[in-house]
GROMACS .gro file of C-alpha atoms in nm:
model
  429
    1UNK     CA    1  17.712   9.880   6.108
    2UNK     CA    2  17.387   9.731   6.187
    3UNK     CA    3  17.259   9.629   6.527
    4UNK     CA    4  16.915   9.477   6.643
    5UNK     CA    5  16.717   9.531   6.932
    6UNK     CA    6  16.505   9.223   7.065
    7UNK     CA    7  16.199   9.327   7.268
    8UNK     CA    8  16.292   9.705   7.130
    9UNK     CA    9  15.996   9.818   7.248
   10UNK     CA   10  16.030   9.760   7.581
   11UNK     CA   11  16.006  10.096   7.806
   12UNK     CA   12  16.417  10.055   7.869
   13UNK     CA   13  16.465  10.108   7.508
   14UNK     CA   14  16.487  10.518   7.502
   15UNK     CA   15  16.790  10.549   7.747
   16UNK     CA   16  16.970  10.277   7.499
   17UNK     CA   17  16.886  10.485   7.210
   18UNK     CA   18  17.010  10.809   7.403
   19UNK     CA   19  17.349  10.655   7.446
   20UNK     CA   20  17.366  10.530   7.092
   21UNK     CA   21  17.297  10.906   7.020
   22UNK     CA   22  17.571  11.066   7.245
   23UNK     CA   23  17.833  10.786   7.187
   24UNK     CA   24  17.785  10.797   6.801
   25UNK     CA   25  18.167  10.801   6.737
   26UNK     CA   26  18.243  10.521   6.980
   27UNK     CA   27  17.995  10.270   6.814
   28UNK     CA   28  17.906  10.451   6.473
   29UNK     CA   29  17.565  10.285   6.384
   30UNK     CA   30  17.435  10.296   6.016
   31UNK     CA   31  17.103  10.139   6.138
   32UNK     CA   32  16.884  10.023   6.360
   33UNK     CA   33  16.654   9.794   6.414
   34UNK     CA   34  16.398   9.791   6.704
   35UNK     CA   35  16.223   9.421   6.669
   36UNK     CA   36  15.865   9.393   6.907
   37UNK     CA   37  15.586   9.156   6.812
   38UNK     CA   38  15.367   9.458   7.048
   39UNK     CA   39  15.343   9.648   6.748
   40UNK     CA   40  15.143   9.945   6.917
   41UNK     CA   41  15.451   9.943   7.191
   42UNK     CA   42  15.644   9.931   6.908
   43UNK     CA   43  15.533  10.259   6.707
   44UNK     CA   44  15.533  10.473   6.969
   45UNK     CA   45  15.907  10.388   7.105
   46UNK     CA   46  16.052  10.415   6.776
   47UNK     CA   47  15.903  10.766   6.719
   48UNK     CA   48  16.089  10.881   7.045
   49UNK     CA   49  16.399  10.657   6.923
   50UNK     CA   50  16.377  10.853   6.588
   51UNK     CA   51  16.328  11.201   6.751
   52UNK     CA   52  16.620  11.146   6.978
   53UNK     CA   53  16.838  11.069   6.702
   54UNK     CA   54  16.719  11.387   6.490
   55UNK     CA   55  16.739  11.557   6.800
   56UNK     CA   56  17.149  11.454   6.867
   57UNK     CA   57  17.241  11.466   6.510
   58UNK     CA   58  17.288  11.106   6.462
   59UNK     CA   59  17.283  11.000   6.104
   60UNK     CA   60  17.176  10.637   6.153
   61UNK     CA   61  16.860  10.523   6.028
   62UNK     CA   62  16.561  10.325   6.291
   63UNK     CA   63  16.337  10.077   6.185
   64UNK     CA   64  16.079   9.880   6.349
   65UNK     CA   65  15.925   9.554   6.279
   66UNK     CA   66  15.791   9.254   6.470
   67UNK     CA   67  15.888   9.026   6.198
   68UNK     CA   68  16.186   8.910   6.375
   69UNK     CA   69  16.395   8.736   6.083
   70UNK     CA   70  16.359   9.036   5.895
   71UNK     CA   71  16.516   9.255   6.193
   72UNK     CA   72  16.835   9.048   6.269
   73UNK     CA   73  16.898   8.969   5.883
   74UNK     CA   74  17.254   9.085   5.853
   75UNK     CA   75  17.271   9.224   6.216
   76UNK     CA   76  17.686   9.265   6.318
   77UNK     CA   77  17.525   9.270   6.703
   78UNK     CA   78  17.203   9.156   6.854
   79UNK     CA   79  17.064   9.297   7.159
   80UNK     CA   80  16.872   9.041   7.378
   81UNK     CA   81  16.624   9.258   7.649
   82UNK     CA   82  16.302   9.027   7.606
   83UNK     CA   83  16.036   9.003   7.900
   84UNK     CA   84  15.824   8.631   7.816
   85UNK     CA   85  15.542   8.680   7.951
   86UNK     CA   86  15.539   9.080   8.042
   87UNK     CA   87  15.479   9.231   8.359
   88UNK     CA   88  15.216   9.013   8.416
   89UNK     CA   89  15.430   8.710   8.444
   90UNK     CA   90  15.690   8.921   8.660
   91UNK     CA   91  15.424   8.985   8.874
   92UNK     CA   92  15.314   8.646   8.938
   93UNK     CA   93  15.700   8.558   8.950
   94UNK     CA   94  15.675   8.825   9.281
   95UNK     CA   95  15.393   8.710   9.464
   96UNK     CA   96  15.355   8.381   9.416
   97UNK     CA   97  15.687   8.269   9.627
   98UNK     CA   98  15.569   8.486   9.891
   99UNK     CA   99  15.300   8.231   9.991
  100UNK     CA  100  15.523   7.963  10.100
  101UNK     CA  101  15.754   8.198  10.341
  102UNK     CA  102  16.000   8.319  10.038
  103UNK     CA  103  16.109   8.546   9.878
  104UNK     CA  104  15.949   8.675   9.512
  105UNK     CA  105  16.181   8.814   9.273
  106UNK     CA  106  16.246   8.790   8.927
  107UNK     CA  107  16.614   8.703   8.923
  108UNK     CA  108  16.682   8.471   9.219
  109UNK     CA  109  16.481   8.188   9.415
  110UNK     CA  110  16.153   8.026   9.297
  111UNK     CA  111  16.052   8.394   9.072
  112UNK     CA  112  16.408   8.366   8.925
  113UNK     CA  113  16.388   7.952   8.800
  114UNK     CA  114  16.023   8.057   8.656
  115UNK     CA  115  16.147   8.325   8.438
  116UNK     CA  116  16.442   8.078   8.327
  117UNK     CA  117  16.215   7.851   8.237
  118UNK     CA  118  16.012   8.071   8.002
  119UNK     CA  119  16.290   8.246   7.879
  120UNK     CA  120  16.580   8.020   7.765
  121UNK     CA  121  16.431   7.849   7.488
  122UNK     CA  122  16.244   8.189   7.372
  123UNK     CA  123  16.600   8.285   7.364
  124UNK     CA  124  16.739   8.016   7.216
  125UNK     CA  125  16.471   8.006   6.925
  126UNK     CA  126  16.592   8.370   6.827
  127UNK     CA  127  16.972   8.275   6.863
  128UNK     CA  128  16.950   7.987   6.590
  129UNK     CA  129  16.767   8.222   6.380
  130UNK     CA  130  17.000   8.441   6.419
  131UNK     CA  131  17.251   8.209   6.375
  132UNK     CA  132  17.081   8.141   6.026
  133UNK     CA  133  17.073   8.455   5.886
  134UNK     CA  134  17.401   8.590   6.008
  135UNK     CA  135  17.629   8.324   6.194
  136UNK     CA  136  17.864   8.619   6.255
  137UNK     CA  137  17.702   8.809   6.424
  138UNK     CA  138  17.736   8.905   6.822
  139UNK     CA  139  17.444   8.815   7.124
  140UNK     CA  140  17.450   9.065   7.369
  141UNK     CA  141  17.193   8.910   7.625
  142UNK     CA  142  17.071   9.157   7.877
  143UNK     CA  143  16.771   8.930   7.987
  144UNK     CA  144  16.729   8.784   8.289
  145UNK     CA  145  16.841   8.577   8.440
  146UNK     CA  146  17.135   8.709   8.290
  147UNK     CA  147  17.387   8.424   8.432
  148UNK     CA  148  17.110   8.065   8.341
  149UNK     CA  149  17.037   8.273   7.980
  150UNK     CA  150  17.438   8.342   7.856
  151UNK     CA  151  17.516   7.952   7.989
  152UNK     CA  152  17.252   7.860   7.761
  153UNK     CA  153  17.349   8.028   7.461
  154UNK     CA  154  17.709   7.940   7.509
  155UNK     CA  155  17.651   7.611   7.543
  156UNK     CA  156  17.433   7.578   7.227
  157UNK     CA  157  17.794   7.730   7.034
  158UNK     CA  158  17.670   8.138   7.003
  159UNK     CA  159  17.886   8.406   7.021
  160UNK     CA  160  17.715   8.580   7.316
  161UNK     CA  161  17.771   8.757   7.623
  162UNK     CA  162  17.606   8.847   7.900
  163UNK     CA  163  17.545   9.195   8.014
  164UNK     CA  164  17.439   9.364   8.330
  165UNK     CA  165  17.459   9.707   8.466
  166UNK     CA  166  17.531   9.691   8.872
  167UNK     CA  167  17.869   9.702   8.736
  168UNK     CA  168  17.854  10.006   8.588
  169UNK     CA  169  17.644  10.138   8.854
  170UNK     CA  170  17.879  10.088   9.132
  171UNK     CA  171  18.194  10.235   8.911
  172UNK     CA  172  17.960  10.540   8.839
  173UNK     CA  173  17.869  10.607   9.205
  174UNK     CA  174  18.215  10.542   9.355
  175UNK     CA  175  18.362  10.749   9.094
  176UNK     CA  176  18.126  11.016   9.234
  177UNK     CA  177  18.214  10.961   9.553
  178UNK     CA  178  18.609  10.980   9.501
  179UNK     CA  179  18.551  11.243   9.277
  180UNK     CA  180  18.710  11.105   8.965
  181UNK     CA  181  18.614  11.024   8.598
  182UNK     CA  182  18.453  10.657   8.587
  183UNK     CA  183  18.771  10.556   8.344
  184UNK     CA  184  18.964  10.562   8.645
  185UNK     CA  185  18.796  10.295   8.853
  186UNK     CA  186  18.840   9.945   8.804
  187UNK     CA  187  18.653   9.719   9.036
  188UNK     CA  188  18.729   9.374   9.119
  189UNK     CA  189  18.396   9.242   9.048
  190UNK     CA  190  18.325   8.904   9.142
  191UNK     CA  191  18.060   8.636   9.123
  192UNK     CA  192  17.765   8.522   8.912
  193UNK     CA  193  17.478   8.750   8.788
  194UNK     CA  194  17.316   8.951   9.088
  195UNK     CA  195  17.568   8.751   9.318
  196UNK     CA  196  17.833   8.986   9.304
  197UNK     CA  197  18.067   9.126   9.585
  198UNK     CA  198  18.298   9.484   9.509
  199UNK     CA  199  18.625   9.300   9.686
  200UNK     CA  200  18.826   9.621   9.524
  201UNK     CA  201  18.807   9.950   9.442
  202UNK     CA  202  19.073  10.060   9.236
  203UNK     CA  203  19.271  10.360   9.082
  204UNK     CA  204  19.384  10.379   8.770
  205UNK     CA  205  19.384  10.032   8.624
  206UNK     CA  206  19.356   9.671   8.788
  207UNK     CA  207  19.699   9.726   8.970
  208UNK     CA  208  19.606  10.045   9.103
  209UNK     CA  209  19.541  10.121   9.426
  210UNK     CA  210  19.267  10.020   9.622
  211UNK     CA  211  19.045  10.268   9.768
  212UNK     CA  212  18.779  10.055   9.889
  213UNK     CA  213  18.908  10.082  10.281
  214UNK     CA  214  18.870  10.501  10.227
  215UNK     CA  215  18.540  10.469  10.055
  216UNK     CA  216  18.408  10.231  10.299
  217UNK     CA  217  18.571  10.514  10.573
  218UNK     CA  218  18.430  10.831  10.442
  219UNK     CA  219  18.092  10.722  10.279
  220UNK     CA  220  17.988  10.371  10.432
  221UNK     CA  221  17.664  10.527  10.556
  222UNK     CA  222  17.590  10.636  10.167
  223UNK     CA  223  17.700  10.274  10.035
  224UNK     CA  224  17.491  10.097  10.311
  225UNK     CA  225  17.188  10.308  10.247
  226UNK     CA  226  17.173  10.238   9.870
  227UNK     CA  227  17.226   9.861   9.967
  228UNK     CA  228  16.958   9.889  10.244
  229UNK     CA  229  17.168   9.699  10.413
  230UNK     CA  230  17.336   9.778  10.755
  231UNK     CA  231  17.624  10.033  10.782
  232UNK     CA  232  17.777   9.745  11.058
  233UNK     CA  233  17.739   9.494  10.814
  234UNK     CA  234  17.938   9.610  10.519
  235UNK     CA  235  18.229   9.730  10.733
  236UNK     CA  236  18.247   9.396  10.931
  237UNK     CA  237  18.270   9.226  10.510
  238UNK     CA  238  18.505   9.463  10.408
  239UNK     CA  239  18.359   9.482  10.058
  240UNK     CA  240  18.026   9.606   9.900
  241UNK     CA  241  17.783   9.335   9.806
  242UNK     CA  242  17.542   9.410   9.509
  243UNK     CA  243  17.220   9.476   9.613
  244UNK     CA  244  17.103   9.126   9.534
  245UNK     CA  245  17.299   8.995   9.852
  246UNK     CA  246  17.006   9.122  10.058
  247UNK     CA  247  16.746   8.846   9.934
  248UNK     CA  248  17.052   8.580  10.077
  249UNK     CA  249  17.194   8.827  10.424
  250UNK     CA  250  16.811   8.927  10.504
  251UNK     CA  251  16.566   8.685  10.336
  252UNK     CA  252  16.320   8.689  10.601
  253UNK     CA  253  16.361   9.070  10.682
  254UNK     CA  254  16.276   9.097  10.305
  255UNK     CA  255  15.970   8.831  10.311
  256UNK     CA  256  15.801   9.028  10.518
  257UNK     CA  257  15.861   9.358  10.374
  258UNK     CA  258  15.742   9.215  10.089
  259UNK     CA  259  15.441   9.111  10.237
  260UNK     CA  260  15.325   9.469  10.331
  261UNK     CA  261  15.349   9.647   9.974
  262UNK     CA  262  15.239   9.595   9.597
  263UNK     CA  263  15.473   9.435   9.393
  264UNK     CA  264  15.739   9.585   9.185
  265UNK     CA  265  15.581   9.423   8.881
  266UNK     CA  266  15.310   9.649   8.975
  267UNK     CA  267  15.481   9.967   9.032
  268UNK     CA  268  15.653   9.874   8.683
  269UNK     CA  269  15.355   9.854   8.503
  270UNK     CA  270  15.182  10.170   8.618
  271UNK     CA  271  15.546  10.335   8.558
  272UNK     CA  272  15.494  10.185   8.190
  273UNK     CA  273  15.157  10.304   8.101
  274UNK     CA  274  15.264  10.651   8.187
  275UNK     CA  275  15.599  10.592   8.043
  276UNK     CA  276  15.429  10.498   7.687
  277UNK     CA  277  15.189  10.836   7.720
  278UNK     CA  278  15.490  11.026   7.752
  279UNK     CA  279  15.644  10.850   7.432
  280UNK     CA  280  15.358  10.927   7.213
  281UNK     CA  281  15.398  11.292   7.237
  282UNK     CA  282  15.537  11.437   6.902
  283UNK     CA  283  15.666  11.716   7.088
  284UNK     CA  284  15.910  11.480   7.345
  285UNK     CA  285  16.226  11.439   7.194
  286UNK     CA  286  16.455  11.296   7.475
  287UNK     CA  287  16.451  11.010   7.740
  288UNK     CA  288  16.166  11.148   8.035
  289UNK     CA  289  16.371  11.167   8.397
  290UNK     CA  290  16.060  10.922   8.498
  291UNK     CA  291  16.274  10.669   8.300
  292UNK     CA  292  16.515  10.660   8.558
  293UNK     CA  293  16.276  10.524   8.830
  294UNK     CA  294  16.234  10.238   8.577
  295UNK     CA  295  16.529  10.077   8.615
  296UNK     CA  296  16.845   9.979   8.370
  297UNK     CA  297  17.023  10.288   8.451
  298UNK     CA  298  17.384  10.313   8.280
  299UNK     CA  299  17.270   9.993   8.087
  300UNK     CA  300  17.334  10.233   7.711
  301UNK     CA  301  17.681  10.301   7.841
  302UNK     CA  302  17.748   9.890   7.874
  303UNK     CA  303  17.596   9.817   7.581
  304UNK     CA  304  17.787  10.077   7.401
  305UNK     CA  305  18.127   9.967   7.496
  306UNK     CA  306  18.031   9.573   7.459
  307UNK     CA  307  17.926   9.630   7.137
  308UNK     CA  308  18.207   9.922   7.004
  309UNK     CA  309  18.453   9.600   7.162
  310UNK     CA  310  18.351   9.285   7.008
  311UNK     CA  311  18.308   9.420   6.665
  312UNK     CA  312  18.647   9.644   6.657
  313UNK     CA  313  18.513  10.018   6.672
  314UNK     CA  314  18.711  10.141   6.958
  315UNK     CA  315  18.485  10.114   7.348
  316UNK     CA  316  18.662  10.009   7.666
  317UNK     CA  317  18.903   9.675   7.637
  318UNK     CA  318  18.807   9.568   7.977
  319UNK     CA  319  18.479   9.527   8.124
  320UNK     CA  320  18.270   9.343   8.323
  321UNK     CA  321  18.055   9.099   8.181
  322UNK     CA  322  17.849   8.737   8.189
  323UNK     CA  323  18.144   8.456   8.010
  324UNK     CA  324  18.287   8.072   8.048
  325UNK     CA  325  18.489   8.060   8.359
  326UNK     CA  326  18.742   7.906   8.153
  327UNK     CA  327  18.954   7.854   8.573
  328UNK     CA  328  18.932   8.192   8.683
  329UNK     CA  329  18.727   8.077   8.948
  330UNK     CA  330  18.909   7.734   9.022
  331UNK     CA  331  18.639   7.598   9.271
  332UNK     CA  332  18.412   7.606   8.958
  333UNK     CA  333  18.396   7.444   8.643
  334UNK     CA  334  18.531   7.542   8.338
  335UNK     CA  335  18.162   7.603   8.121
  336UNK     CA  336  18.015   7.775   8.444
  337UNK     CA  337  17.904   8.167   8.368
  338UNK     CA  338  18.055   8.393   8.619
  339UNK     CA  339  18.087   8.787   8.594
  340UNK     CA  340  18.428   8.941   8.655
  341UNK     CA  341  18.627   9.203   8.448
  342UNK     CA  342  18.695   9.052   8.117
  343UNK     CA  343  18.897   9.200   7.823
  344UNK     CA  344  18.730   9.209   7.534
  345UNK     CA  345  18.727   9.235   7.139
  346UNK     CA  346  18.642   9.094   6.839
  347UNK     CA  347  18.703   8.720   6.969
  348UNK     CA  348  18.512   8.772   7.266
  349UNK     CA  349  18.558   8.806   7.654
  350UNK     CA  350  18.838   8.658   7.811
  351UNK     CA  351  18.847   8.747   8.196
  352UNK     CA  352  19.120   8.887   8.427
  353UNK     CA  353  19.266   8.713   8.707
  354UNK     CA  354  19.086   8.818   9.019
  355UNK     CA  355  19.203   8.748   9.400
  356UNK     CA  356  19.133   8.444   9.601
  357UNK     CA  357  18.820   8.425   9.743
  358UNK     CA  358  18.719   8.356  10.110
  359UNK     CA  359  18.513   8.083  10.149
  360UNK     CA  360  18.241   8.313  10.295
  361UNK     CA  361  18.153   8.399   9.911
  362UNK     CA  362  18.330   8.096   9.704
  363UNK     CA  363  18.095   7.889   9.901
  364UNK     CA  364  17.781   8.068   9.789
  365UNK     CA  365  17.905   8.107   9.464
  366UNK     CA  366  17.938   7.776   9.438
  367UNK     CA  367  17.615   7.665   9.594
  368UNK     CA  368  17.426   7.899   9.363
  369UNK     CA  369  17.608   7.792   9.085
  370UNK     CA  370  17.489   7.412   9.145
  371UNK     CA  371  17.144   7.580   9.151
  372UNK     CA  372  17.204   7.717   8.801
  373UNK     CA  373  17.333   7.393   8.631
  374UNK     CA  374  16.948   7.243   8.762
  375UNK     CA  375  16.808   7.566   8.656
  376UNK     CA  376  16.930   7.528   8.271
  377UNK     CA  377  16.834   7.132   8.302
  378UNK     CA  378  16.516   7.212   8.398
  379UNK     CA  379  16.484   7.480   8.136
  380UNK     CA  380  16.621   7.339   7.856
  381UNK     CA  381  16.305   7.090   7.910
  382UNK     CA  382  16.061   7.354   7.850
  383UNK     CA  383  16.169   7.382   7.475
  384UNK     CA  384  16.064   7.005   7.416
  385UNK     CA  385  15.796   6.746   7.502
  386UNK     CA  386  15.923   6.571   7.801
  387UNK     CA  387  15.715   6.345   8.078
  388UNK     CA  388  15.519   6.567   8.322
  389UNK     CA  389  15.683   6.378   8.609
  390UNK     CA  390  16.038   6.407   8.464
  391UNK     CA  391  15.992   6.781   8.389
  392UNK     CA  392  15.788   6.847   8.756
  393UNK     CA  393  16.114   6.678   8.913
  394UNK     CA  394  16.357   6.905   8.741
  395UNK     CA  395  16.189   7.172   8.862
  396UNK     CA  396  16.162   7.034   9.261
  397UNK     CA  397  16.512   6.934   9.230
  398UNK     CA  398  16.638   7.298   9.125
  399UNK     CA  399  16.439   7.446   9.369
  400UNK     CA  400  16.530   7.226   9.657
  401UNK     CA  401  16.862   7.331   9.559
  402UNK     CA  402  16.828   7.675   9.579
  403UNK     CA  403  17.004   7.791   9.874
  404UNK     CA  404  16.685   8.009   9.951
  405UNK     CA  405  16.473   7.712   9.976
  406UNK     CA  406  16.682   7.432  10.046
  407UNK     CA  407  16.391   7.257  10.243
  408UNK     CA  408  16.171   7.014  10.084
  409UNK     CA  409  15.842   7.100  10.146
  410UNK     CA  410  15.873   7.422  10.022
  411UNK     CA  411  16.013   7.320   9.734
  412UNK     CA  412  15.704   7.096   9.691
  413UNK     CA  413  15.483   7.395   9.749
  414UNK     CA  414  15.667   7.561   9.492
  415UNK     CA  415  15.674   7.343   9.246
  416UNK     CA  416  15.332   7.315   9.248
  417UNK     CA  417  15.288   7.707   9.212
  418UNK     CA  418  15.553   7.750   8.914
  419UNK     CA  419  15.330   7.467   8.734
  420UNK     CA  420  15.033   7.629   8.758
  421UNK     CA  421  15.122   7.970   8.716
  422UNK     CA  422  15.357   7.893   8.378
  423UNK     CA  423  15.162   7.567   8.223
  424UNK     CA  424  15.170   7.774   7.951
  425UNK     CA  425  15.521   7.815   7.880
  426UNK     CA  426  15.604   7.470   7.980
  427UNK     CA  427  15.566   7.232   7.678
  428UNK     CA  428  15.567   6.889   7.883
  429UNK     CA  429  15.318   7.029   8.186
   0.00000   0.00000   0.00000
C-alpha cells in the first residue's frame, strides 16, 4: 500500500506518522510519501518521520519530494493538509476581519471565505493530477475549510472525503470522562465542518444509550470550560456545541478578545520555528509533547481508520466524516457537504440516519450552508480569468451572506480587505 502526504512537511505531519507507526497492522503501509515544495521543511520532517518509524519497528519505507506528480504516482490514498499561503496568509486571514468589528479566523466568516478562495483550486489542480496518474485512488482532504474544499472535489467527480478531528476529540474526552474505551462511544454528530452540535452521547453503538444528560450532570463545568463557553449555556441546549459555535453564540465577546492578544497565526508560527529545531535533532526520535499545543490532536487516529476503511484493510466501519448529504439532512440539498457518522468502505461514506433537528440548529445549518454554496461560486472563480467586477461581487455576495456579517457595509469593507490582502491568489483581481 502506498499513501501520499500533500503539504507533508507541515509541522502536523509527525503525530500522523506516529499513528501510522503504532497502528501498522490496521493500515499496513509499504510506503510513504511526504510531498512539500519547502524542501528545507521537507528534509528535516522526514528525518523525524523516518526515525519514528525505525524507532516503532515499522517496515514501510518514507520518501520525500516536492515534485508532486512524482509523489501521488500510484498513490491507493492521498492525504490533503495544504496551508496556501502559510502562516502568513493565516495571519492576515486573523487580523484583517478584526478591523471592521468581526471576527478573524481561518475557518468561518470573512478569514474562512479568504482561505477558500486560495485553496480550492490549489486543491483542485492536485486532484486532477491525481486523477491522472491514479484515477483510483482515495482524497482524504483535511484542509480547511474542510466542508467548501470536499464540496469542491466532489463536485468535480473525485473520490474524496473530508476529514476533521473535533470528532474524535469529543469521543476521546467523553470516553475519559465515562471512563470507557473510545470504541464504545458513538456520538450523534451533526452539522457542517466546525458547525457541529454533540445531540448524543452514546453507549455501545448508535442505539445505545445516551449518556449525554449524565455527562452534562457530572462534568458540565469540565465540558463548558474546554468550550469557553458558559456552564448555563450548555445545560439550557442540552447538547455540546463544537468549539466553533462560540464565533456564532459570542461573536462580539470574541471580537474583542481578539482585539487584546497576538494572533494565533502568530503563536503558530513561533510554535513552528521551535517545532522544526526540535525536528532537526538526530537524536529525537518521537513526536515532541510541544506538538500537542499545535493543534490536530487525534487527527493520525482519523486518518488511520479513513484510510484502513476506504481501501479494505480493516479500521472502524463507522465514522464521522465531510460527504454528499444524499437527504440525511432533508432541509438541505442533496450535493450539500454535511458531517455526521457515516459508514464507510471501499465505495465510500454513506451516512447514518441522525434525529430531527430543532430549528434552533437546522436553521443555522442551513443559513451557513447558503453561505457555502457562494463560498465555492466565488472560489471556483479564482482558478480562472473572470471580470474584476463579477469576481469582487461573488465575493460581497458570500460575505453579505455570511450569517456573521450579514450587513452590507461590512461586507463592503470586507471585500475590499480580502482583495487586497489575496490579489495574489485571485486570478481575475
Amino acid at each position: 500500500m502506498k499513501l501520499a502526504v500533500v503539504g507533508g512537511g507541515s509541522t502536523y505531519t509527525p503525530e500522523l506518522i506516529d499513528g501510522f507507526a503504532r497502528l501498522r497492522d490496521t493500515l499496513p503501509i509499504e510506503e510513504l510519501v511526504l510531498v512539500d515544495p519547502a524542501a528545507d521543511r521537507l528534509e528535516l520532517v522526514g528525518g523525524l518521520a523516518r526515525r519514528i518509524f525505525a524507532k516503532q519497528g515499522h517496515p514501510g519505507r518514507i520518501v520525500t519530494t516536492s515534485d508532486l506528480d512524482t509523489g501521488v504516482a500510484d498513490a491507493d490514498a492521498v492525504l490533503l493538509q495544504l496551508r496556501v499561503g502559510g502562516q502568513a496568509a493565516r495571519n492576515q486571514d486573523e487580523t484583517w476581519p478584526l478591523e471592521c468589528g468581526c471576527v478573524g479566523q481561518e475557518t468561518t466568516g470573512a478569514g474562512g471565505l479568504a482561505k477558500a478562495m486560495r485553496t480550492v483550486p490549489v486543491v483542485l489542480d492536485i486532484a486532477e493530477r491525481v486523477r491522472h496518474t491514479n484515477p483510483d485512488a482515495w482524497i482524504i482532504d483535511f484542509t480547511n475549510p474542510v466542508g467548501i474544499v470536499t464540496r469542491a472535489l466532489l463536485q468535480a467527480g473525485h473520490k474524496a472525503v473530508g476529514l476533521c478531528n473535533v470528532a474524535i476529540g469529543f469521543q476521546r474526552k467523553f470516553a475519559r470522562l465515562l471512563d470507557v474505551t473510545p470504541g464504545e462511544v458513538h456520538l450523534d454528530h451533526v452539522g457542517l465542518n466546525h458547525l457541529t452540535w454533540e445531540l448524543g452521547v452514546r453507549l455501545g453503538g448508535p442505539d445505545g444509550e445516551n449518556v449525554l444528560p449524565k455527562l452534562l450532570a457530572e462534568h458540565g463545568d469540565t465540558i463548558a470550560d474546554d468550550l469557553r463557553m458558559p456552564r448555563a449555556i450548555v445545560d439550557r441546549l442540552g447538547v455540546v456545541p463544537s468549539y466553533y459555535l462560540r464565533y456564532f453564540y459570542a461573536h462580539d465577546a470574541v471580537v474583542r478578545e481578539l482585539g487584546t492578544k497576538p494572533s494565533r497565526a502568530a503563536e503558530v508560527a513561533a510554535m513552528e520555528k521551535e517545532l522544526l529545531a526540535m525536528y532537526g535533532d538526530p537524536a529525537l526520535d518521537e513526536k515532541p509533547a510541544l506538538l500537542a499545543k499545535r493543534g490536530g490532536a487525534f487527527y493520525s487516529e482519523a486518518a488511520v481508520d479513513l484510510a484502513s476503511s476506504l481501501l479494505g484493510s480493516g479500521g472502524s466501519a463507522v465514522q464521522v466524516v465531510n460527504t454528499y448529504n444524499r437527504g440525511t439532512l432533508p432541509f438541505l440539498p442533496d450535493d450539500a457537504v454535511i458531517e455526521v457518522q457515516a459508514r464507510v468502505d471501499g465505495t465510500g461514506a454513506t451516512p447514518l440516519a441522525v434525529p430531527e433537528l430543532d430549528p434552533l440548529y437546522a436553521g443555522l445549518i442551513s443559513h451557513v450552508t447558503a453561505y457555502e454554496d457562494l463560498a465555492l461560486e466565488a472560489a471556483l472563480l479564482g482558478g480562472r480569468a473572470t471580470g474584476r467586477a463579477g469576481g469582487r461581487n461573488a465575493v460581497f455576495k458570500a460575505l453579505l451572506a455570511h450569517p456573521l456579517i450579514g450587513q452590507f457595509e461590512y461586507a463592503e469593507a470586507l471585500t475590499d480587505k480580502l482583495i487586497a490582502h489575496n490579489r495574489e491568489h485571485l486570478a481575475w483581481a
